[in-house]
Structure formats: C-alpha cells, structure tokens
Amino acid sequence: MESPAGTAKWDRAPEHDRGGRQRPTERRLLPVALAVDAVGALLPVAALCVTTHQPHPLLTAALAGMSWLSVGASKNRYSRDELGAGAVLPVFRDWLTMLGVLAVACVGARIDFSVEVCVLALLPCLALGVARRKLAHRYLLAIRRRAQALRRVLIVGEAGAVDVVLAELAHRTDHEYVVVGSCLVGDEATDSALPVCDRLASDGDAPEGALDGERVLACAAELGADLVFVAPGRQMSAARVRRLAWALHDGGRNLAILPGLIDVSQHRVRLARAAGLTVMHIDPAAQRGIPVLLKQATDRLGALLLLMLLAPVFAVVAAAIRCTTAGPVFYWQIRVGRDLRSFRMWKFRTMVVTADRMRAALEQANEHDGAMFKMRRDPRVTPVGRLLRRFSLDELPQLFNVLAGHMSLVGPRPPLPEEVERYDGTEIRRLSVKPGLTGLWQVSGRSDLSWDETVALDLSYVDNWSYSRDIGVLMRTVRAVVDGRGAY
C-alpha cells in the first residue's frame, strides 16, 4: 500500500461498526426515536379520547401508535440515513399518511370516533416528530464535528477526480463521510496525502478489469470501509461500475456514485429512465409561480409587521445613538442589488460621522480576504455601535428596503459597488436574486467566514432557493443574533 506522509488526518472515525451495521450512536438514537414516536401518538390520543368520552380509548390509542410507527417503518424513517436527516416536510407527509391508515384501521376494528378529536389528538404527535428529527440532526452534526458517528469511505476513480472529491469533502464538516483510502484507476499521480490502497487497470474491459470487485473489496476490508465512493471519469465505464456494484453488494459493502455535481439540493434532482439509462434531471431554482409569490408576500407583509412590532426598539436605539454621539441616527450607503441595480441601504449609524473618509487609511488593516472590508476592532465603531452590531440591531432599518422592494428578508449579503467591481464571472451570480436582510452568510458565522466560504454560501442560496429554505433561514437567524458569532 502506498501511504504518503500526513495521512493520519483522514482517519478520524473512532466510533465505527466495520460490518456496515448501525454504529453505536445510531443504535442509541433508534430506541429514542421509536419511544418518542410511540408516546407522541399513544398518550395524547388516549387522554383526549378519555376526556371526550370516545369509545374504546385504549384501543384507538394503540391503533394510533401502531399506525404512526408502521408508516415510519414503511418509509425507512428509522434507518441509519433517515435518523440523522433534518428535513421537516417528510414528517408532515408521513403524518397525513398516518391519518389515512388510522381511519382504515378504525373502520376495520369497527371503532366509531370523532374525526376532529382524533386529528386534534395527533397534533402533538406531529410536533414531537418534527422536534425529534431536528434535535437528532443537530446532535449528529455536533458529534460529527468531534469525529464521531462517521462512515468510513473508500474512494475509487482516476487521480484527478479523486482529488476533486477529497477537496470538496474537506471543505465542510457537516457530513458523515471520512475517506480512509483510495483505489486509483491508472498510473496518474495524486496530489492528496490519502493512502492509495491499490491501483486498478486503466482499461476496465481488460482481463484484469474483471478483478476490480475483488481488489476493491480487499481494500475496503483492510481499511474498515463500509461504503465505496465511485468518482466519475472516462475510465470508469458504465459496464465497469456495474460489475463493481455486483461484487460490492455480494460482499456486503455499499456503493455510492458521485455524479460530479457540486452543491445541488435534493429537491432539484429528478431521476428518470430512458433505454436502460438512468437520467438525472437538474431543475432550476423557482423563478416564478406560487413559491415566488409566497416569497414576495412574506417579504412585504413580514417587513410591515416587524416594523410595527419593533417600533419601540427603533425608538430606544435612536435615542441611544442621539444621546451618545454627534451626528444623524440613520446611515445610508449605496449598495448593489439584483441585476446590478443600485439602491440606498439604510442602517442605524454605528460609526463616527467621518468613518467613510477614514477607511482608506485602514485598508492595510483589513482582516477579511476577498472583496469585503472587515476589522474585528474597527476604531471607527462607537461604543453604542458595538452593542448594536453584537445583536444586529443596526440592520433593522433595512426592513424599509424590504418594504420598498429593494431587498428581501432572505438573500445574499448586499455588496458595495467597489466590491462588485472586483467580482469575477462566478461571484457576479450572487446578484441574480435580491439581497437579503438575513441569509446563509448571516446564520453561518458572518464575518468569521472567508471570502470563498461567503461566495459558496451565497451561490448555494441562489442555485437551490426554495420557500421552505427561506423559512428555515429566518428561524436560524434568531439563534444567530443571540449567539452573536462573527458580528463585528
């Protein structure tokens, strides 16, 4: 085996079941998930049926619990992959399915019950299901950052494709994969420090190509990998991958094909079949229709409602600025919005009045890479300004921009004109949607992120936008404001 120096960093999975079974963390989550779902259906139904004098309350509660668990089991909600999933919509779909299953079960058992009472009793079941799924997802993300509950992966492909995959995986820590070795196709050298367990023939149709499966299985067993990634490449033909899949599945290992896509959300992917081929359709982000109308309505109504509710906060902040520093309460800047349209963006003033003229002298002290200017200890920021920035209160006047249609509640950070002048062809795509009062950048670390990370988050939002994702960002914004990480 080729083992370049520095490979220890890849082997960061202390908690692992090498037989491909559920690992200890997931074995602990499974009974908790089953208990929460069972109790969430049983107790509320039994209690409400008894309170409202429904017939057969215990039998109805038992049927509700079995229906909820059966629907979850039939859709693999208790599998290793689903236990850590954080999406909420599947829980709601399962809940609607469970209502139908329970109705059929009650008719079969000849139980006469009130539909309104049953639906009301099962609402806690839905709420607990959502909470359980979210908490399990956050728990797994937290322990994965501590190198636990990871899946050991062996990657197969040409050296260049393997290097690209490794670079993408190393860029993030919110996934469950740790690559422990590779089987390279051909003699090309790799740039990574990953152990090269074996090298496969360049021609998969050659006699030695038929041994791919045995050699990859041997490498997986040696490295304790329960999952094999196949990276795309011209030497990994469909027939070769098919033979490899047969061998791996017969040997008790799982196979995953990497299609070569970067940052494509699952809701944009549709699979179809044509002449025996598997065709992957990539849908664009919604640009019209009901989701867009919902976003526009949420922006305008949400901004109006927040302005009304936060009027006392506006008054307190304005008084604090006026009483502690000389100059206006509000501050505006020209920012660039959708399709390169400029607009005035309003904020509460957090700096001294001469801040813009002082920036040129501070350029050398910029602590942020890329196009943004950020200083952790900016001397232009006033004491009150630091407090306002810590809790993002200085951003509140941007609600007027949202109400005017210049901005959205959720979107990329609105850039300055001089920043846009330095954009390349990739970065300019950030301006294909309205900038936001909050967004993925704001809830993921703000100024603590590098420029590349900022651009990646904004591009992810532009490409994978959905209304439900906006709602998720708005909910995460509250926690980000309280936490204050990266706010300076």
Coordinates of C-alpha atoms in Angstrom, one line a residue:
M1 CA 0.0 0.0 0.0
E2 CA 1.2 3.5 -0.8
S3 CA 1.0 5.6 2.3
P4 CA 2.2 9.2 1.8
A5 CA 3.1 11.2 4.9
G6 CA 0.3 13.0 6.7
T7 CA -2.5 10.5 6.2
A8 CA -3.5 10.4 9.9
K9 CA -5.8 13.3 9.5
W10 CA -8.1 11.3 7.3
D11 CA -8.7 8.6 9.8
R12 CA -10.9 10.4 12.3
A13 CA -13.7 7.9 12.9
P14 CA -13.3 6.3 16.3
E15 CA -16.9 5.3 16.5
H16 CA -17.5 2.7 13.8
D17 CA -19.0 -0.7 13.2
R18 CA -16.9 -2.2 10.4
G19 CA -19.5 -4.7 9.4
G20 CA -21.7 -2.0 7.8
R21 CA -24.3 -2.2 10.6
Q22 CA -25.6 0.7 12.6
R23 CA -22.9 2.3 14.6
P24 CA -23.2 2.8 18.4
T25 CA -24.5 6.3 18.1
E26 CA -27.4 5.3 15.7
R27 CA -28.2 2.3 17.9
R28 CA -28.7 4.7 20.8
L29 CA -30.9 7.0 18.6
L30 CA -33.1 4.2 17.3
P31 CA -34.9 3.3 20.6
V32 CA -35.2 7.0 21.5
A33 CA -36.9 7.7 18.1
L34 CA -39.2 4.7 18.5
A35 CA -40.2 5.7 22.0
V36 CA -40.8 9.4 21.2
D37 CA -43.0 8.5 18.2
A38 CA -44.9 5.9 20.1
V39 CA -45.5 8.1 23.1
G40 CA -46.3 11.0 20.9
A41 CA -49.2 9.1 19.3
L42 CA -50.4 7.0 22.2
L43 CA -50.7 9.4 25.1
P44 CA -52.4 12.4 23.5
V45 CA -55.0 10.1 21.7
A46 CA -55.7 8.1 24.9
A47 CA -56.0 11.3 27.0
L48 CA -58.3 13.2 24.6
C49 CA -60.5 10.1 23.9
V50 CA -61.0 9.6 27.6
T51 CA -61.7 13.3 28.2
T52 CA -64.2 13.5 25.4
H53 CA -65.8 10.1 26.2
Q54 CA -64.9 8.5 22.9
P55 CA -65.5 4.7 22.6
H56 CA -62.5 2.3 23.1
P57 CA -59.9 4.9 24.0
L58 CA -57.1 2.5 24.7
L59 CA -57.7 0.5 21.5
T60 CA -57.8 3.7 19.5
A61 CA -54.6 4.9 21.1
A62 CA -52.9 1.6 20.4
L63 CA -54.0 1.8 16.7
A64 CA -52.7 5.3 16.5
G65 CA -49.3 4.3 17.9
M66 CA -49.0 1.3 15.6
S67 CA -50.1 3.3 12.6
W68 CA -47.5 6.0 13.3
L69 CA -44.7 3.5 13.8
S70 CA -45.8 1.5 10.8
V71 CA -45.8 4.5 8.4
G72 CA -42.4 5.5 9.7
A73 CA -41.0 1.9 9.2
S74 CA -42.5 1.6 5.8
K75 CA -40.7 4.7 4.6
N76 CA -37.4 3.8 6.3
R77 CA -37.6 6.7 8.8
Y78 CA -35.7 4.6 11.3
S79 CA -32.8 3.6 9.0
R80 CA -29.3 4.9 9.5
D81 CA -29.6 7.6 6.8
E82 CA -33.0 8.9 7.9
L83 CA -32.3 9.1 11.6
G84 CA -30.0 11.9 11.0
A85 CA -32.0 13.7 8.4
G86 CA -33.2 17.2 9.3
A87 CA -35.9 17.8 6.7
V88 CA -39.3 18.6 8.2
L89 CA -41.6 18.1 5.1
P90 CA -41.3 14.2 5.2
V91 CA -42.7 14.2 8.7
F92 CA -45.8 16.1 7.6
R93 CA -46.3 13.8 4.7
D94 CA -46.0 10.8 7.0
W95 CA -48.5 12.3 9.4
L96 CA -51.1 12.8 6.7
T97 CA -50.5 9.2 5.6
M98 CA -50.9 8.0 9.1
L99 CA -54.3 9.7 9.4
G100 CA -55.5 7.7 6.4
V101 CA -54.0 4.4 7.8
L102 CA -55.6 5.1 11.2
A103 CA -59.0 5.8 9.6
V104 CA -58.9 2.5 7.7
A105 CA -57.7 0.6 10.8
C106 CA -60.6 2.1 12.9
V107 CA -63.1 1.2 10.3
G108 CA -61.8 -2.4 10.2
A109 CA -61.9 -2.6 14.0
R110 CA -65.4 -1.1 14.0
I111 CA -64.5 1.8 16.2
D112 CA -66.7 4.9 15.9
F113 CA -64.8 8.0 16.7
S114 CA -64.8 11.8 16.1
V115 CA -62.5 12.8 13.3
E116 CA -62.0 16.2 14.8
V117 CA -61.0 14.8 18.1
C118 CA -58.6 12.3 16.5
V119 CA -56.9 15.0 14.4
L120 CA -56.6 17.3 17.4
A121 CA -55.1 14.5 19.5
L122 CA -52.5 13.7 16.8
L123 CA -51.2 17.2 16.5
P124 CA -48.7 16.6 19.4
C125 CA -47.5 13.6 17.5
L126 CA -46.7 15.8 14.5
A127 CA -44.9 18.4 16.7
L128 CA -42.9 15.7 18.6
G129 CA -41.9 14.1 15.3
V130 CA -40.6 17.4 13.9
A131 CA -38.7 18.2 17.1
R132 CA -37.2 14.7 17.4
R133 CA -36.0 14.8 13.8
K134 CA -34.5 18.3 14.2
L135 CA -32.8 17.5 17.5
A136 CA -31.3 14.2 16.2
H137 CA -30.0 16.1 13.2
R138 CA -28.3 18.8 15.3
Y139 CA -26.9 16.2 17.7
L140 CA -25.3 14.2 14.9
L141 CA -23.9 17.4 13.3
A142 CA -22.3 18.3 16.7
I143 CA -20.7 14.9 17.3
R144 CA -19.5 14.6 13.7
R145 CA -17.5 17.7 14.3
R146 CA -15.9 15.8 17.1
A147 CA -15.0 12.9 14.7
Q148 CA -17.8 10.6 15.9
A149 CA -20.6 8.8 14.1
L150 CA -18.8 9.0 10.8
R151 CA -18.9 6.5 7.9
R152 CA -15.5 5.2 6.6
V153 CA -15.3 5.6 2.9
L154 CA -13.0 4.1 0.2
I155 CA -13.0 6.1 -3.0
V156 CA -12.4 4.6 -6.4
G157 CA -11.6 6.6 -9.5
E158 CA -8.9 8.4 -11.5
A159 CA -6.5 10.5 -9.6
G160 CA -7.8 13.9 -10.7
A161 CA -11.4 13.0 -9.9
V162 CA -10.4 11.6 -6.5
D163 CA -8.6 14.8 -5.7
V164 CA -11.6 17.0 -6.6
V165 CA -13.9 14.9 -4.4
L166 CA -11.5 15.0 -1.4
A167 CA -11.2 18.8 -1.7
E168 CA -15.0 19.2 -1.6
L169 CA -15.3 16.8 1.4
A170 CA -12.5 18.5 3.3
H171 CA -14.2 21.9 2.8
R172 CA -17.1 21.1 5.1
T173 CA -17.6 19.2 8.4
D174 CA -21.4 18.8 8.3
H175 CA -21.4 15.4 6.6
E176 CA -20.9 11.9 7.8
Y177 CA -18.1 10.7 5.5
V178 CA -14.4 10.3 6.3
V179 CA -12.3 9.0 3.4
V180 CA -9.8 6.4 4.7
G181 CA -8.2 5.4 1.4
S182 CA -8.4 5.2 -2.3
C183 CA -8.2 2.7 -5.2
L184 CA -6.9 4.7 -8.1
V185 CA -7.5 3.9 -11.8
G186 CA -4.5 4.2 -13.9
D187 CA -0.9 5.3 -13.1
E188 CA -1.6 9.1 -12.7
A189 CA -0.1 10.6 -9.5
T190 CA -2.4 12.0 -6.9
D191 CA -2.0 15.4 -5.1
S192 CA -3.6 14.2 -1.8
A193 CA -1.9 12.6 1.2
L194 CA -4.6 9.9 1.2
P195 CA -3.4 6.3 1.4
V196 CA -3.5 4.6 -2.0
C197 CA -4.5 1.0 -1.2
D198 CA -4.4 -0.3 -4.8
R199 CA -4.3 0.7 -8.4
L200 CA -6.7 -0.7 -10.9
A201 CA -6.1 -1.2 -14.7
S202 CA -6.8 1.8 -16.9
D203 CA -8.8 -0.5 -19.3
G204 CA -11.7 -1.9 -17.3
D205 CA -12.5 -4.3 -20.2
A206 CA -9.1 -6.0 -19.9
P207 CA -9.0 -9.4 -18.2
E208 CA -7.6 -7.8 -15.0
G209 CA -10.6 -5.4 -15.0
A210 CA -12.8 -8.3 -14.1
L211 CA -11.0 -8.4 -10.8
D212 CA -11.9 -4.9 -9.8
G213 CA -14.5 -6.0 -7.4
E214 CA -12.3 -8.5 -5.5
R215 CA -9.5 -5.9 -5.2
V216 CA -11.8 -3.1 -4.1
L217 CA -13.4 -5.5 -1.5
A218 CA -10.0 -6.4 -0.2
C219 CA -9.1 -2.7 0.2
A220 CA -12.4 -2.0 1.9
A221 CA -11.8 -4.8 4.4
E222 CA -8.3 -3.8 5.1
L223 CA -9.3 -0.1 5.8
G224 CA -12.5 -1.0 7.5
A225 CA -14.6 0.9 5.0
D226 CA -18.3 0.1 4.8
L227 CA -19.0 2.4 1.9
V228 CA -17.3 2.8 -1.5
F229 CA -17.5 6.0 -3.5
V230 CA -17.0 5.8 -7.3
A231 CA -15.8 9.1 -8.7
P232 CA -16.7 9.9 -12.4
G233 CA -14.1 9.6 -15.1
R234 CA -13.6 8.4 -18.7
Q235 CA -12.0 5.1 -17.5
M236 CA -15.0 4.2 -15.2
S237 CA -17.4 3.0 -17.9
A238 CA -21.0 2.0 -17.1
A239 CA -20.2 -1.7 -17.5
R240 CA -17.2 -1.5 -15.2
V241 CA -19.2 0.3 -12.5
R242 CA -22.0 -2.3 -12.9
R243 CA -19.6 -5.2 -12.3
L244 CA -18.0 -3.4 -9.4
A245 CA -21.5 -2.9 -7.9
W246 CA -22.3 -6.6 -8.2
A247 CA -19.1 -7.5 -6.4
L248 CA -19.5 -5.0 -3.6
H249 CA -23.1 -5.8 -2.9
D250 CA -22.4 -9.5 -2.9
G251 CA -19.5 -8.8 -0.4
G252 CA -21.8 -6.8 1.9
R253 CA -20.5 -3.3 1.1
N254 CA -22.5 -0.3 -0.1
L255 CA -21.8 1.7 -3.2
A256 CA -22.4 5.4 -4.0
I257 CA -21.9 7.0 -7.3
L258 CA -20.7 10.6 -7.4
P259 CA -22.3 12.3 -10.4
G260 CA -19.8 15.2 -10.5
L261 CA -22.3 17.8 -9.3
I262 CA -21.4 20.4 -6.7
D263 CA -23.9 22.0 -4.3
V264 CA -27.2 20.8 -5.9
S265 CA -30.0 20.5 -3.4
Q266 CA -32.0 17.2 -3.5
H267 CA -35.3 19.0 -4.3
R268 CA -33.8 20.0 -7.7
V269 CA -32.9 16.4 -8.7
R270 CA -35.3 14.1 -10.6
L271 CA -34.3 10.6 -11.8
A272 CA -35.8 9.1 -14.9
R273 CA -35.1 6.1 -17.1
A274 CA -34.5 6.0 -20.9
A275 CA -33.4 3.0 -22.9
G276 CA -31.9 1.4 -19.8
L277 CA -30.0 4.6 -18.8
T278 CA -30.6 6.4 -15.6
V279 CA -31.1 10.1 -16.4
M280 CA -30.6 12.8 -13.8
H281 CA -32.6 15.9 -14.4
I282 CA -31.4 19.1 -12.6
D283 CA -34.3 21.5 -12.2
P284 CA -33.5 25.3 -11.8
A285 CA -34.4 27.2 -8.7
A286 CA -38.0 28.6 -8.8
Q287 CA -38.2 31.9 -10.7
R288 CA -42.0 32.2 -11.0
G289 CA -45.2 30.6 -9.7
I290 CA -46.6 30.1 -6.2
P291 CA -43.3 29.8 -4.3
V292 CA -42.1 33.2 -5.7
L293 CA -45.4 34.8 -5.0
L294 CA -45.2 33.5 -1.4
K295 CA -41.7 34.9 -1.0
Q296 CA -42.8 38.3 -2.2
A297 CA -45.9 38.3 0.1
T298 CA -43.8 37.2 3.0
D299 CA -41.2 39.9 2.3
R300 CA -43.7 42.8 2.2
L301 CA -46.1 41.6 5.0
G302 CA -43.3 40.4 7.2
A303 CA -41.4 43.7 6.9
L304 CA -44.5 45.7 7.6
L305 CA -45.4 43.5 10.6
L306 CA -41.8 43.7 12.0
L307 CA -41.7 47.4 11.6
M308 CA -44.9 47.8 13.6
L309 CA -43.8 45.3 16.3
L310 CA -40.3 46.8 16.6
A311 CA -41.3 50.4 16.7
P312 CA -40.4 50.7 20.4
V313 CA -36.9 49.1 19.7
F314 CA -36.4 51.7 16.9
A315 CA -37.2 54.5 19.4
V316 CA -34.8 53.2 22.1
V317 CA -31.9 52.6 19.6
A318 CA -32.4 56.1 18.0
A319 CA -32.4 57.7 21.5
A320 CA -29.2 55.8 22.5
I321 CA -27.4 56.9 19.3
R322 CA -28.6 60.5 19.6
C323 CA -27.6 60.8 23.3
T324 CA -24.1 59.3 23.0
T325 CA -22.7 60.5 19.7
A326 CA -22.9 63.5 17.5
G327 CA -24.4 63.1 14.1
P328 CA -27.5 61.5 12.5
V329 CA -29.3 58.4 13.8
F330 CA -29.5 56.7 10.4
Y331 CA -26.8 56.0 7.9
W332 CA -27.2 55.0 4.3
Q333 CA -24.9 53.5 1.7
I334 CA -25.2 52.8 -2.0
R335 CA -25.4 49.0 -2.4
V336 CA -25.8 46.8 -5.5
G337 CA -28.9 44.7 -5.7
R338 CA -30.5 42.3 -8.2
D339 CA -29.3 42.6 -11.8
L340 CA -26.7 45.2 -10.7
R341 CA -29.3 47.8 -9.7
S342 CA -28.1 50.3 -7.1
F343 CA -30.1 51.4 -4.2
R344 CA -29.8 53.2 -0.9
M345 CA -29.5 50.7 2.0
W346 CA -30.4 52.1 5.5
K347 CA -28.9 51.2 8.8
F348 CA -28.6 52.6 12.3
R349 CA -25.3 54.6 12.5
T350 CA -22.7 52.6 14.4
M351 CA -19.6 54.5 13.4
V352 CA -18.3 58.1 13.8
V353 CA -19.5 60.5 11.2
T354 CA -16.2 60.6 9.4
A355 CA -16.0 56.8 9.1
D356 CA -16.1 56.7 5.2
R357 CA -13.1 59.2 4.9
M358 CA -11.1 57.1 7.4
R359 CA -11.5 53.8 5.5
A360 CA -8.6 54.4 3.1
A361 CA -6.2 54.7 5.9
L362 CA -7.4 51.4 7.4
E363 CA -7.2 49.3 4.2
Q364 CA -3.9 47.7 5.3
A365 CA -5.6 46.5 8.5
N366 CA -8.4 44.7 6.7
E367 CA -8.8 41.3 8.4
H368 CA -11.0 39.8 5.7
D369 CA -9.8 38.2 2.4
G370 CA -11.6 38.8 -0.8
A371 CA -13.8 41.8 -1.7
M372 CA -15.1 42.7 1.8
F373 CA -13.6 45.0 4.3
K374 CA -13.9 43.9 8.0
M375 CA -11.9 44.6 11.1
R376 CA -12.6 42.9 14.4
R377 CA -11.6 46.1 16.4
D378 CA -12.5 48.8 13.9
P379 CA -11.6 52.1 15.6
R380 CA -14.4 53.9 13.8
V381 CA -17.2 52.0 15.6
T382 CA -18.7 53.8 18.6
P383 CA -19.4 52.0 22.0
V384 CA -23.1 52.0 21.3
G385 CA -22.4 50.8 17.8
R386 CA -20.5 47.8 19.1
L387 CA -23.6 46.8 21.1
L388 CA -25.9 47.3 18.2
R389 CA -23.7 45.2 15.9
R390 CA -23.4 42.5 18.6
F391 CA -27.2 41.9 18.4
S392 CA -27.6 43.0 14.7
L393 CA -29.9 45.9 15.7
D394 CA -28.1 48.2 13.3
E395 CA -29.6 46.2 10.4
L396 CA -33.2 46.8 11.4
P397 CA -33.8 49.9 9.2
Q398 CA -33.2 47.6 6.2
L399 CA -36.8 46.5 6.8
F400 CA -37.7 49.7 4.9
N401 CA -35.6 48.5 2.0
V402 CA -37.5 45.2 2.1
L403 CA -40.8 47.0 2.2
A404 CA -39.7 49.1 -0.8
G405 CA -38.8 46.0 -2.8
H406 CA -35.0 46.7 -3.0
M407 CA -34.2 43.7 -0.7
S408 CA -35.8 40.5 0.5
L409 CA -36.0 39.2 4.1
V410 CA -33.7 36.3 3.0
G411 CA -30.9 36.5 0.4
P412 CA -27.2 37.1 -0.2
R413 CA -25.4 40.0 1.5
P414 CA -25.8 43.3 -0.4
P415 CA -22.4 44.3 -1.7
L416 CA -20.8 47.7 -2.1
P417 CA -20.2 49.0 -5.7
E418 CA -16.4 48.8 -5.3
E419 CA -16.7 45.2 -4.2
V420 CA -18.8 44.4 -7.3
E421 CA -16.1 45.9 -9.5
R422 CA -13.7 43.1 -8.3
Y423 CA -16.2 40.3 -8.9
D424 CA -15.4 37.6 -11.4
G425 CA -17.9 35.7 -13.5
T426 CA -18.8 33.3 -10.7
E427 CA -19.2 35.9 -8.0
I428 CA -21.4 38.1 -10.1
R429 CA -24.1 35.4 -10.0
R430 CA -24.7 36.4 -6.4
L431 CA -26.6 39.4 -7.8
S432 CA -29.1 37.3 -9.8
V433 CA -31.5 37.5 -6.8
K434 CA -32.5 40.3 -4.4
P435 CA -30.0 40.7 -1.5
G436 CA -31.4 39.8 1.9
L437 CA -31.7 41.3 5.4
T438 CA -30.5 37.9 6.5
G439 CA -29.2 34.8 4.7
L440 CA -26.9 31.8 4.8
W441 CA -23.9 34.1 5.4
Q442 CA -25.5 35.7 8.4
V443 CA -26.5 32.4 10.1
S444 CA -23.3 30.6 9.4
G445 CA -20.7 32.8 11.0
R446 CA -20.8 36.1 9.2
S447 CA -17.5 38.0 9.3
D448 CA -15.7 34.9 10.7
L449 CA -16.1 33.2 7.3
S450 CA -13.6 33.5 4.5
W451 CA -14.5 35.2 1.2
D452 CA -14.6 31.8 -0.6
E453 CA -17.0 30.5 2.1
T454 CA -19.2 33.5 1.8
V455 CA -19.4 33.2 -2.0
A456 CA -20.1 29.5 -1.7
L457 CA -23.0 30.1 0.7
D458 CA -24.5 32.8 -1.5
L459 CA -24.2 30.7 -4.6
S460 CA -25.8 27.8 -2.8
Y461 CA -28.7 30.0 -1.9
V462 CA -29.1 31.3 -5.5
D463 CA -29.0 27.9 -7.1
N464 CA -31.0 26.0 -4.5
W465 CA -33.6 28.6 -3.4
S466 CA -36.9 27.4 -2.1
Y467 CA -39.6 28.9 0.1
S468 CA -39.1 26.3 2.8
R469 CA -35.4 27.0 2.9
D470 CA -36.2 30.7 3.4
I471 CA -38.3 29.9 6.4
G472 CA -35.5 27.7 7.8
V473 CA -33.0 30.6 7.5
L474 CA -35.4 33.0 9.2
M475 CA -35.7 30.6 12.1
R476 CA -32.0 30.2 12.4
T477 CA -31.5 33.9 12.3
V478 CA -32.9 34.3 15.8
R479 CA -30.3 31.9 17.2
A480 CA -27.5 33.6 15.2
V481 CA -28.5 37.0 16.6
V482 CA -28.5 35.7 20.2
D483 CA -25.2 33.9 19.6
G484 CA -23.5 36.9 18.0
R485 CA -20.7 34.9 16.4
G486 CA -18.9 36.9 13.7
A487 CA -20.8 40.1 14.4
Y488 CA -18.4 43.0 14.4

